[in-house]
């Protein structure tokens, strides 16, 4: 097979069918506006995220086709892990990056939102897996192939999801008050979660949780499954209906038991109590959440 045939196969592989891929944009900014330091600061975190979101929106051609999964502390660099869900959006981003438009957009938004100098000195590097894409930007199809082969290994970080929701609320005119040091309530520790103004340890789901859930959820197990399925690939698509059909004769307890078992098996150490409680809240089943949490130590 010659080089032209290989390129044709690459082009077909990125154009046909569902397409996803992952890339990490590393940023190193001047001391006057240190993006990593600002993101670590609670009051600067939202502004840095807004700069990054606006830049991606500019370069990818809109709000669709990508999402930020996580921001990495790669001191002195800030790493922005991006999942692309549309090959056209990914190609537009690569073209913008190769032309310098991404760096220009970053600088402009940072100067406006972070109150920095008129021109912000930025160094960037774009990677997909072990491949540094800066070295092959003249071959967009090869870059797309590297990104497509680098499939995301994580769901979107909870903190990123909260920042994105805050940005959407701001766009709709509901601007939340930024956190301040004078807040009366202390921040919730990273290994805990808040439920009805009480703090609980966010531990891995145990056998007792599985039994209490299965005994109490009744016919609402599908509703909880759909809530969990928003961030669990194993519960997307027809998975919940398949469980209902497969365990119909065994009854509601077994259907609920198999649902949560599948969630635990798929998510591993990420199958935590806080995620189940949030799904129960979303499903208007706060009384069941209270029953499950009844035996948990309160902070």
PDB file of C-alpha atoms in Angstrom:
ATOM      1  CA  UNK A   1       0.000   0.000   0.000  1.00  0.00           C
ATOM      2  CA  UNK A   2       1.498   3.368  -0.994  1.00  0.00           C
ATOM      3  CA  UNK A   3       1.434   6.648   0.928  1.00  0.00           C
ATOM      4  CA  UNK A   4      -1.545   8.018  -1.037  1.00  0.00           C
ATOM      5  CA  UNK A   5      -3.641   4.937  -0.190  1.00  0.00           C
ATOM      6  CA  UNK A   6      -2.753   5.299   3.488  1.00  0.00           C
ATOM      7  CA  UNK A   7      -3.835   8.943   3.454  1.00  0.00           C
ATOM      8  CA  UNK A   8      -7.140   7.998   1.806  1.00  0.00           C
ATOM      9  CA  UNK A   9      -7.771   5.431   4.552  1.00  0.00           C
ATOM     10  CA  UNK A  10      -6.994   8.007   7.234  1.00  0.00           C
ATOM     11  CA  UNK A  11      -9.402  10.475   5.644  1.00  0.00           C
ATOM     12  CA  UNK A  12     -12.178   7.871   5.464  1.00  0.00           C
ATOM     13  CA  UNK A  13     -11.602   6.789   9.065  1.00  0.00           C
ATOM     14  CA  UNK A  14     -12.127  10.302  10.410  1.00  0.00           C
ATOM     15  CA  UNK A  15     -15.039  11.214   8.177  1.00  0.00           C
ATOM     16  CA  UNK A  16     -17.249   8.101   8.454  1.00  0.00           C
ATOM     17  CA  UNK A  17     -19.487   7.270  11.429  1.00  0.00           C
ATOM     18  CA  UNK A  18     -19.360   8.564  15.004  1.00  0.00           C
ATOM     19  CA  UNK A  19     -16.067  10.319  15.656  1.00  0.00           C
ATOM     20  CA  UNK A  20     -14.390  11.186  18.948  1.00  0.00           C
ATOM     21  CA  UNK A  21     -10.874  12.027  19.983  1.00  0.00           C
ATOM     22  CA  UNK A  22      -8.863  13.726  22.681  1.00  0.00           C
ATOM     23  CA  UNK A  23      -6.107  16.345  22.756  1.00  0.00           C
ATOM     24  CA  UNK A  24      -4.358  18.285  25.510  1.00  0.00           C
ATOM     25  CA  UNK A  25      -3.424  21.944  25.039  1.00  0.00           C
ATOM     26  CA  UNK A  26      -0.568  22.993  27.328  1.00  0.00           C
ATOM     27  CA  UNK A  27      -0.285  26.700  28.171  1.00  0.00           C
ATOM     28  CA  UNK A  28       2.615  28.627  29.658  1.00  0.00           C
ATOM     29  CA  UNK A  29       1.902  32.300  30.293  1.00  0.00           C
ATOM     30  CA  UNK A  30       4.029  35.210  31.421  1.00  0.00           C
ATOM     31  CA  UNK A  31       4.472  35.931  35.165  1.00  0.00           C
ATOM     32  CA  UNK A  32       2.173  38.968  34.928  1.00  0.00           C
ATOM     33  CA  UNK A  33      -0.804  36.682  34.207  1.00  0.00           C
ATOM     34  CA  UNK A  34       0.006  33.148  35.348  1.00  0.00           C
ATOM     35  CA  UNK A  35      -2.929  31.032  34.196  1.00  0.00           C
ATOM     36  CA  UNK A  36      -2.004  28.044  36.381  1.00  0.00           C
ATOM     37  CA  UNK A  37      -1.709  30.156  39.551  1.00  0.00           C
ATOM     38  CA  UNK A  38      -4.970  31.932  38.782  1.00  0.00           C
ATOM     39  CA  UNK A  39      -6.772  28.621  38.232  1.00  0.00           C
ATOM     40  CA  UNK A  40      -5.526  27.340  41.585  1.00  0.00           C
ATOM     41  CA  UNK A  41      -6.985  30.438  43.234  1.00  0.00           C
ATOM     42  CA  UNK A  42     -10.671  29.993  44.097  1.00  0.00           C
ATOM     43  CA  UNK A  43     -11.602  33.498  42.960  1.00  0.00           C
ATOM     44  CA  UNK A  44      -9.666  33.292  39.683  1.00  0.00           C
ATOM     45  CA  UNK A  45     -10.747  29.759  38.712  1.00  0.00           C
ATOM     46  CA  UNK A  46     -13.990  30.768  36.978  1.00  0.00           C
ATOM     47  CA  UNK A  47     -12.354  33.579  35.000  1.00  0.00           C
ATOM     48  CA  UNK A  48      -9.630  31.273  33.685  1.00  0.00           C
ATOM     49  CA  UNK A  49     -12.223  28.677  32.688  1.00  0.00           C
ATOM     50  CA  UNK A  50     -14.242  31.373  30.893  1.00  0.00           C
ATOM     51  CA  UNK A  51     -11.138  32.463  28.947  1.00  0.00           C
ATOM     52  CA  UNK A  52     -10.530  28.867  27.837  1.00  0.00           C
ATOM     53  CA  UNK A  53     -14.181  28.223  26.938  1.00  0.00           C
ATOM     54  CA  UNK A  54     -14.461  31.401  24.876  1.00  0.00           C
ATOM     55  CA  UNK A  55     -11.213  30.585  23.087  1.00  0.00           C
ATOM     56  CA  UNK A  56     -12.399  27.091  22.175  1.00  0.00           C
ATOM     57  CA  UNK A  57     -15.743  28.472  21.039  1.00  0.00           C
ATOM     58  CA  UNK A  58     -13.917  30.915  18.755  1.00  0.00           C
ATOM     59  CA  UNK A  59     -11.566  28.317  17.304  1.00  0.00           C
ATOM     60  CA  UNK A  60     -13.968  25.354  16.991  1.00  0.00           C
ATOM     61  CA  UNK A  61     -16.708  27.471  15.414  1.00  0.00           C
ATOM     62  CA  UNK A  62     -19.347  27.353  18.155  1.00  0.00           C
ATOM     63  CA  UNK A  63     -20.398  25.593  21.345  1.00  0.00           C
ATOM     64  CA  UNK A  64     -20.943  22.139  19.814  1.00  0.00           C
ATOM     65  CA  UNK A  65     -18.550  19.349  18.951  1.00  0.00           C
ATOM     66  CA  UNK A  66     -16.215  19.455  21.931  1.00  0.00           C
ATOM     67  CA  UNK A  67     -16.075  19.630  25.716  1.00  0.00           C
ATOM     68  CA  UNK A  68     -13.386  20.376  28.275  1.00  0.00           C
ATOM     69  CA  UNK A  69     -12.826  17.241  30.374  1.00  0.00           C
ATOM     70  CA  UNK A  70     -10.242  18.417  32.887  1.00  0.00           C
ATOM     71  CA  UNK A  71      -7.633  21.055  33.639  1.00  0.00           C
ATOM     72  CA  UNK A  72      -4.255  19.611  34.651  1.00  0.00           C
ATOM     73  CA  UNK A  73      -1.663  21.088  36.976  1.00  0.00           C
ATOM     74  CA  UNK A  74       1.514  20.430  34.956  1.00  0.00           C
ATOM     75  CA  UNK A  75       3.531  23.099  36.763  1.00  0.00           C
ATOM     76  CA  UNK A  76       4.570  25.493  35.283  1.00  0.00           C
ATOM     77  CA  UNK A  77       2.083  24.575  32.541  1.00  0.00           C
ATOM     78  CA  UNK A  78      -1.714  24.497  32.608  1.00  0.00           C
ATOM     79  CA  UNK A  79      -3.035  21.520  30.648  1.00  0.00           C
ATOM     80  CA  UNK A  80      -6.467  21.711  29.027  1.00  0.00           C
ATOM     81  CA  UNK A  81      -7.810  18.243  28.157  1.00  0.00           C
ATOM     82  CA  UNK A  82     -10.398  18.514  25.368  1.00  0.00           C
ATOM     83  CA  UNK A  83     -12.678  15.808  23.990  1.00  0.00           C
ATOM     84  CA  UNK A  84     -13.767  16.362  20.386  1.00  0.00           C
ATOM     85  CA  UNK A  85     -17.061  14.786  19.298  1.00  0.00           C
ATOM     86  CA  UNK A  86     -17.187  16.180  15.779  1.00  0.00           C
ATOM     87  CA  UNK A  87     -14.425  15.916  13.189  1.00  0.00           C
ATOM     88  CA  UNK A  88     -15.383  19.242  11.571  1.00  0.00           C
ATOM     89  CA  UNK A  89     -15.057  21.112  14.878  1.00  0.00           C
ATOM     90  CA  UNK A  90     -11.724  19.391  15.513  1.00  0.00           C
ATOM     91  CA  UNK A  91     -10.447  20.347  12.057  1.00  0.00           C
ATOM     92  CA  UNK A  92     -11.486  23.988  12.573  1.00  0.00           C
ATOM     93  CA  UNK A  93      -9.644  24.019  15.898  1.00  0.00           C
ATOM     94  CA  UNK A  94      -6.478  22.583  14.318  1.00  0.00           C
ATOM     95  CA  UNK A  95      -6.616  25.146  11.519  1.00  0.00           C
ATOM     96  CA  UNK A  96      -7.031  27.961  14.064  1.00  0.00           C
ATOM     97  CA  UNK A  97      -4.201  26.589  16.168  1.00  0.00           C
ATOM     98  CA  UNK A  98      -1.875  26.249  13.195  1.00  0.00           C
ATOM     99  CA  UNK A  99      -2.581  29.818  12.048  1.00  0.00           C
ATOM    100  CA  UNK A 100      -1.960  31.296  15.492  1.00  0.00           C
ATOM    101  CA  UNK A 101      -5.614  32.289  15.953  1.00  0.00           C
ATOM    102  CA  UNK A 102      -5.964  30.181  19.124  1.00  0.00           C
ATOM    103  CA  UNK A 103      -3.036  31.959  20.769  1.00  0.00           C
ATOM    104  CA  UNK A 104      -4.403  35.335  19.678  1.00  0.00           C
ATOM    105  CA  UNK A 105      -7.880  34.556  21.010  1.00  0.00           C
ATOM    106  CA  UNK A 106      -6.430  33.327  24.313  1.00  0.00           C
ATOM    107  CA  UNK A 107      -4.411  36.509  24.692  1.00  0.00           C
ATOM    108  CA  UNK A 108      -7.371  38.780  23.905  1.00  0.00           C
ATOM    109  CA  UNK A 109      -9.800  37.052  26.271  1.00  0.00           C
ATOM    110  CA  UNK A 110      -7.180  36.838  29.038  1.00  0.00           C
ATOM    111  CA  UNK A 111      -6.342  40.529  28.785  1.00  0.00           C
ATOM    112  CA  UNK A 112     -10.036  41.437  28.970  1.00  0.00           C
ATOM    113  CA  UNK A 113     -11.173  39.049  31.709  1.00  0.00           C
ATOM    114  CA  UNK A 114      -8.019  38.700  33.801  1.00  0.00           C
ATOM    115  CA  UNK A 115      -7.031  42.390  33.659  1.00  0.00           C
ATOM    116  CA  UNK A 116      -3.592  41.634  32.283  1.00  0.00           C
ATOM    117  CA  UNK A 117      -1.313  43.575  29.931  1.00  0.00           C
ATOM    118  CA  UNK A 118      -2.546  44.487  26.457  1.00  0.00           C
ATOM    119  CA  UNK A 119      -0.432  41.730  24.948  1.00  0.00           C
ATOM    120  CA  UNK A 120      -0.102  38.481  26.882  1.00  0.00           C
ATOM    121  CA  UNK A 121       2.974  36.354  26.131  1.00  0.00           C
ATOM    122  CA  UNK A 122       1.849  32.749  25.709  1.00  0.00           C
ATOM    123  CA  UNK A 123       3.678  29.547  24.841  1.00  0.00           C
ATOM    124  CA  UNK A 124       1.521  26.635  23.690  1.00  0.00           C
ATOM    125  CA  UNK A 125       1.943  22.971  22.908  1.00  0.00           C
ATOM    126  CA  UNK A 126      -0.705  20.590  21.558  1.00  0.00           C
ATOM    127  CA  UNK A 127      -0.462  16.858  22.226  1.00  0.00           C
ATOM    128  CA  UNK A 128      -2.560  13.796  21.420  1.00  0.00           C
ATOM    129  CA  UNK A 129      -1.331  10.818  23.395  1.00  0.00           C
ATOM    130  CA  UNK A 130       2.431  10.628  22.867  1.00  0.00           C
ATOM    131  CA  UNK A 131       2.297  12.725  19.674  1.00  0.00           C
ATOM    132  CA  UNK A 132       3.222  16.422  19.705  1.00  0.00           C
ATOM    133  CA  UNK A 133       0.954  17.886  17.038  1.00  0.00           C
ATOM    134  CA  UNK A 134       2.959  21.115  16.702  1.00  0.00           C
ATOM    135  CA  UNK A 135       5.419  19.101  14.579  1.00  0.00           C
ATOM    136  CA  UNK A 136       2.844  17.969  12.005  1.00  0.00           C
ATOM    137  CA  UNK A 137       0.321  20.823  11.740  1.00  0.00           C
ATOM    138  CA  UNK A 138       0.932  21.039   7.998  1.00  0.00           C
ATOM    139  CA  UNK A 139      -0.766  17.615   7.717  1.00  0.00           C
ATOM    140  CA  UNK A 140      -4.236  18.077   9.230  1.00  0.00           C
ATOM    141  CA  UNK A 141      -5.373  14.562   8.382  1.00  0.00           C
ATOM    142  CA  UNK A 142      -2.457  13.077  10.310  1.00  0.00           C
ATOM    143  CA  UNK A 143      -3.246  15.330  13.278  1.00  0.00           C
ATOM    144  CA  UNK A 144      -6.883  14.220  13.144  1.00  0.00           C
ATOM    145  CA  UNK A 145      -5.770  10.594  13.106  1.00  0.00           C
ATOM    146  CA  UNK A 146      -3.592  11.096  16.199  1.00  0.00           C
ATOM    147  CA  UNK A 147      -6.455  12.827  18.030  1.00  0.00           C
ATOM    148  CA  UNK A 148      -8.929  10.124  16.986  1.00  0.00           C
ATOM    149  CA  UNK A 149      -6.577   7.405  18.244  1.00  0.00           C
ATOM    150  CA  UNK A 150      -6.218   9.206  21.579  1.00  0.00           C
ATOM    151  CA  UNK A 151      -9.608   8.340  23.045  1.00  0.00           C
ATOM    152  CA  UNK A 152     -10.598  10.073  26.306  1.00  0.00           C
ATOM    153  CA  UNK A 153      -9.966   7.894  29.336  1.00  0.00           C
ATOM    154  CA  UNK A 154     -12.153   9.810  31.743  1.00  0.00           C
ATOM    155  CA  UNK A 155     -15.522  11.455  32.174  1.00  0.00           C
ATOM    156  CA  UNK A 156     -15.733  15.194  32.561  1.00  0.00           C
ATOM    157  CA  UNK A 157     -14.341  16.363  35.899  1.00  0.00           C
ATOM    158  CA  UNK A 158     -17.038  17.401  38.385  1.00  0.00           C
ATOM    159  CA  UNK A 159     -15.358  20.760  38.943  1.00  0.00           C
ATOM    160  CA  UNK A 160     -15.356  21.463  35.197  1.00  0.00           C
ATOM    161  CA  UNK A 161     -19.051  20.543  34.986  1.00  0.00           C
ATOM    162  CA  UNK A 162     -19.835  23.026  37.785  1.00  0.00           C
ATOM    163  CA  UNK A 163     -17.815  25.782  36.113  1.00  0.00           C
ATOM    164  CA  UNK A 164     -19.568  25.117  32.805  1.00  0.00           C
ATOM    165  CA  UNK A 165     -22.968  25.317  34.508  1.00  0.00           C
ATOM    166  CA  UNK A 166     -21.939  28.577  36.165  1.00  0.00           C
ATOM    167  CA  UNK A 167     -20.905  29.980  32.790  1.00  0.00           C
ATOM    168  CA  UNK A 168     -24.229  28.967  31.230  1.00  0.00           C
ATOM    169  CA  UNK A 169     -26.112  30.604  34.101  1.00  0.00           C
ATOM    170  CA  UNK A 170     -24.116  33.787  33.608  1.00  0.00           C
ATOM    171  CA  UNK A 171     -24.915  33.775  29.897  1.00  0.00           C
ATOM    172  CA  UNK A 172     -28.631  33.578  30.762  1.00  0.00           C
ATOM    173  CA  UNK A 173     -28.310  36.529  33.113  1.00  0.00           C
ATOM    174  CA  UNK A 174     -28.221  34.596  36.382  1.00  0.00           C
ATOM    175  CA  UNK A 175     -24.804  35.633  37.628  1.00  0.00           C
ATOM    176  CA  UNK A 176     -23.798  33.803  40.823  1.00  0.00           C
ATOM    177  CA  UNK A 177     -21.871  35.638  43.495  1.00  0.00           C
ATOM    178  CA  UNK A 178     -18.170  34.735  43.410  1.00  0.00           C
ATOM    179  CA  UNK A 179     -16.844  32.949  46.474  1.00  0.00           C
ATOM    180  CA  UNK A 180     -15.183  35.166  49.063  1.00  0.00           C
ATOM    181  CA  UNK A 181     -13.032  34.520  52.081  1.00  0.00           C
ATOM    182  CA  UNK A 182     -15.719  35.979  54.330  1.00  0.00           C
ATOM    183  CA  UNK A 183     -18.239  33.213  53.652  1.00  0.00           C
ATOM    184  CA  UNK A 184     -19.631  31.813  56.877  1.00  0.00           C
ATOM    185  CA  UNK A 185     -19.836  28.212  55.662  1.00  0.00           C
ATOM    186  CA  UNK A 186     -16.444  26.473  55.279  1.00  0.00           C
ATOM    187  CA  UNK A 187     -15.721  24.780  51.947  1.00  0.00           C
ATOM    188  CA  UNK A 188     -16.642  21.117  51.603  1.00  0.00           C
ATOM    189  CA  UNK A 189     -13.519  18.885  51.680  1.00  0.00           C
ATOM    190  CA  UNK A 190     -12.630  17.225  48.385  1.00  0.00           C
ATOM    191  CA  UNK A 191     -13.342  13.758  49.820  1.00  0.00           C
ATOM    192  CA  UNK A 192     -16.850  14.731  50.979  1.00  0.00           C
ATOM    193  CA  UNK A 193     -20.152  15.931  49.519  1.00  0.00           C
ATOM    194  CA  UNK A 194     -23.006  18.129  50.713  1.00  0.00           C
ATOM    195  CA  UNK A 195     -26.560  16.862  51.098  1.00  0.00           C
ATOM    196  CA  UNK A 196     -29.286  18.973  52.729  1.00  0.00           C
ATOM    197  CA  UNK A 197     -26.641  21.243  54.297  1.00  0.00           C
ATOM    198  CA  UNK A 198     -24.876  18.269  55.886  1.00  0.00           C
ATOM    199  CA  UNK A 199     -21.445  16.955  54.920  1.00  0.00           C
ATOM    200  CA  UNK A 200     -20.906  13.254  54.249  1.00  0.00           C
ATOM    201  CA  UNK A 201     -17.825  11.240  53.360  1.00  0.00           C
ATOM    202  CA  UNK A 202     -17.769  10.511  49.629  1.00  0.00           C
ATOM    203  CA  UNK A 203     -16.657   6.897  49.802  1.00  0.00           C
ATOM    204  CA  UNK A 204     -16.888   4.022  47.330  1.00  0.00           C
ATOM    205  CA  UNK A 205     -20.317   2.364  47.246  1.00  0.00           C
ATOM    206  CA  UNK A 206     -20.561  -0.719  49.456  1.00  0.00           C
ATOM    207  CA  UNK A 207     -22.757  -3.837  49.597  1.00  0.00           C
ATOM    208  CA  UNK A 208     -25.044  -2.223  52.174  1.00  0.00           C
ATOM    209  CA  UNK A 209     -25.732   0.723  49.862  1.00  0.00           C
ATOM    210  CA  UNK A 210     -26.587  -1.698  47.072  1.00  0.00           C
ATOM    211  CA  UNK A 211     -29.121  -3.537  49.251  1.00  0.00           C
ATOM    212  CA  UNK A 212     -30.746  -0.401  50.670  1.00  0.00           C
ATOM    213  CA  UNK A 213     -31.077   1.068  47.176  1.00  0.00           C
ATOM    214  CA  UNK A 214     -32.568  -2.122  45.727  1.00  0.00           C
ATOM    215  CA  UNK A 215     -35.042  -2.470  48.596  1.00  0.00           C
ATOM    216  CA  UNK A 216     -36.230   1.138  48.485  1.00  0.00           C
ATOM    217  CA  UNK A 217     -36.211   2.435  44.915  1.00  0.00           C
ATOM    218  CA  UNK A 218     -39.138   0.374  43.558  1.00  0.00           C
ATOM    219  CA  UNK A 219     -40.422   1.322  40.104  1.00  0.00           C
ATOM    220  CA  UNK A 220     -38.212   4.429  40.034  1.00  0.00           C
ATOM    221  CA  UNK A 221     -35.045   2.419  39.408  1.00  0.00           C
ATOM    222  CA  UNK A 222     -35.125   3.312  35.697  1.00  0.00           C
ATOM    223  CA  UNK A 223     -35.352   7.033  36.520  1.00  0.00           C
ATOM    224  CA  UNK A 224     -32.259   6.751  38.744  1.00  0.00           C
ATOM    225  CA  UNK A 225     -30.537   4.722  36.031  1.00  0.00           C
ATOM    226  CA  UNK A 226     -31.064   7.514  33.514  1.00  0.00           C
ATOM    227  CA  UNK A 227     -29.668  10.047  35.996  1.00  0.00           C
ATOM    228  CA  UNK A 228     -26.576   7.886  36.591  1.00  0.00           C
ATOM    229  CA  UNK A 229     -26.300   7.287  32.843  1.00  0.00           C
ATOM    230  CA  UNK A 230     -25.575  10.969  32.182  1.00  0.00           C
ATOM    231  CA  UNK A 231     -21.998  10.280  33.298  1.00  0.00           C
ATOM    232  CA  UNK A 232     -21.734   6.491  32.940  1.00  0.00           C
ATOM    233  CA  UNK A 233     -21.233   4.953  29.497  1.00  0.00           C
ATOM    234  CA  UNK A 234     -22.418   1.526  30.720  1.00  0.00           C
ATOM    235  CA  UNK A 235     -25.918   2.911  31.361  1.00  0.00           C
ATOM    236  CA  UNK A 236     -26.362   4.837  28.108  1.00  0.00           C
ATOM    237  CA  UNK A 237     -28.460   3.888  25.094  1.00  0.00           C
ATOM    238  CA  UNK A 238     -30.624   0.769  25.423  1.00  0.00           C
ATOM    239  CA  UNK A 239     -28.752  -0.560  28.499  1.00  0.00           C
ATOM    240  CA  UNK A 240     -31.534   0.267  30.987  1.00  0.00           C
ATOM    241  CA  UNK A 241     -34.308  -1.174  28.810  1.00  0.00           C
ATOM    242  CA  UNK A 242     -32.219  -4.306  28.312  1.00  0.00           C
ATOM    243  CA  UNK A 243     -31.909  -4.723  32.085  1.00  0.00           C
ATOM    244  CA  UNK A 244     -35.670  -4.328  32.480  1.00  0.00           C
ATOM    245  CA  UNK A 245     -36.319  -7.021  29.875  1.00  0.00           C
ATOM    246  CA  UNK A 246     -33.629  -9.410  31.085  1.00  0.00           C
ATOM    247  CA  UNK A 247     -34.675  -9.352  34.763  1.00  0.00           C
ATOM    248  CA  UNK A 248     -38.412  -8.753  34.354  1.00  0.00           C
ATOM    249  CA  UNK A 249     -39.351 -12.106  35.896  1.00  0.00           C
ATOM    250  CA  UNK A 250     -37.104 -11.563  38.935  1.00  0.00           C
ATOM    251  CA  UNK A 251     -38.948  -8.374  39.916  1.00  0.00           C
ATOM    252  CA  UNK A 252     -38.117  -4.790  40.822  1.00  0.00           C
ATOM    253  CA  UNK A 253     -35.549  -5.607  43.516  1.00  0.00           C
ATOM    254  CA  UNK A 254     -33.391  -7.600  41.108  1.00  0.00           C
ATOM    255  CA  UNK A 255     -33.737  -5.015  38.343  1.00  0.00           C
ATOM    256  CA  UNK A 256     -32.570  -2.256  40.696  1.00  0.00           C
ATOM    257  CA  UNK A 257     -29.813  -4.493  42.090  1.00  0.00           C
ATOM    258  CA  UNK A 258     -28.474  -5.265  38.623  1.00  0.00           C
ATOM    259  CA  UNK A 259     -28.624  -1.578  37.635  1.00  0.00           C
ATOM    260  CA  UNK A 260     -26.463  -0.386  40.518  1.00  0.00           C
ATOM    261  CA  UNK A 261     -24.183  -3.431  40.211  1.00  0.00           C
ATOM    262  CA  UNK A 262     -23.509  -2.546  36.581  1.00  0.00           C
ATOM    263  CA  UNK A 263     -22.750   1.052  37.585  1.00  0.00           C
ATOM    264  CA  UNK A 264     -20.274  -0.130  40.248  1.00  0.00           C
ATOM    265  CA  UNK A 265     -18.582  -2.592  37.888  1.00  0.00           C
ATOM    266  CA  UNK A 266     -18.234  -0.014  35.108  1.00  0.00           C
ATOM    267  CA  UNK A 267     -17.062   2.911  37.235  1.00  0.00           C
ATOM    268  CA  UNK A 268     -14.800   1.079  39.688  1.00  0.00           C
ATOM    269  CA  UNK A 269     -13.356   3.456  42.289  1.00  0.00           C
ATOM    270  CA  UNK A 270     -15.344   6.311  40.727  1.00  0.00           C
ATOM    271  CA  UNK A 271     -18.643   4.626  41.773  1.00  0.00           C
ATOM    272  CA  UNK A 272     -19.064   6.806  44.832  1.00  0.00           C
ATOM    273  CA  UNK A 273     -21.820   7.524  47.288  1.00  0.00           C
ATOM    274  CA  UNK A 274     -22.054  11.177  46.257  1.00  0.00           C
ATOM    275  CA  UNK A 275     -22.883  10.263  42.655  1.00  0.00           C
ATOM    276  CA  UNK A 276     -25.699   7.964  43.775  1.00  0.00           C
ATOM    277  CA  UNK A 277     -27.105  10.604  46.130  1.00  0.00           C
ATOM    278  CA  UNK A 278     -27.032  13.244  43.363  1.00  0.00           C
ATOM    279  CA  UNK A 279     -28.863  10.839  41.040  1.00  0.00           C
ATOM    280  CA  UNK A 280     -31.498  10.226  43.727  1.00  0.00           C
ATOM    281  CA  UNK A 281     -31.898  13.984  44.211  1.00  0.00           C
ATOM    282  CA  UNK A 282     -32.287  14.474  40.456  1.00  0.00           C
ATOM    283  CA  UNK A 283     -34.965  11.743  40.512  1.00  0.00           C
ATOM    284  CA  UNK A 284     -36.887  13.423  43.393  1.00  0.00           C
ATOM    285  CA  UNK A 285     -36.060  10.516  45.723  1.00  0.00           C
ATOM    286  CA  UNK A 286     -34.562  12.446  48.624  1.00  0.00           C
ATOM    287  CA  UNK A 287     -36.226  10.201  51.206  1.00  0.00           C
ATOM    288  CA  UNK A 288     -34.388   7.178  49.804  1.00  0.00           C
ATOM    289  CA  UNK A 289     -31.129   9.171  49.837  1.00  0.00           C
ATOM    290  CA  UNK A 290     -31.783   9.961  53.509  1.00  0.00           C
ATOM    291  CA  UNK A 291     -32.339   6.259  54.256  1.00  0.00           C
ATOM    292  CA  UNK A 292     -29.104   5.286  52.529  1.00  0.00           C
ATOM    293  CA  UNK A 293     -27.189   8.010  54.380  1.00  0.00           C
ATOM    294  CA  UNK A 294     -28.851   7.339  57.720  1.00  0.00           C
ATOM    295  CA  UNK A 295     -25.993   5.155  58.963  1.00  0.00           C
ATOM    296  CA  UNK A 296     -23.224   7.426  57.638  1.00  0.00           C
ATOM    297  CA  UNK A 297     -21.103   9.580  59.988  1.00  0.00           C
ATOM    298  CA  UNK A 298     -21.912  13.272  59.700  1.00  0.00           C
ATOM    299  CA  UNK A 299     -19.201  15.924  59.620  1.00  0.00           C
TER     300      UNK A 299
END
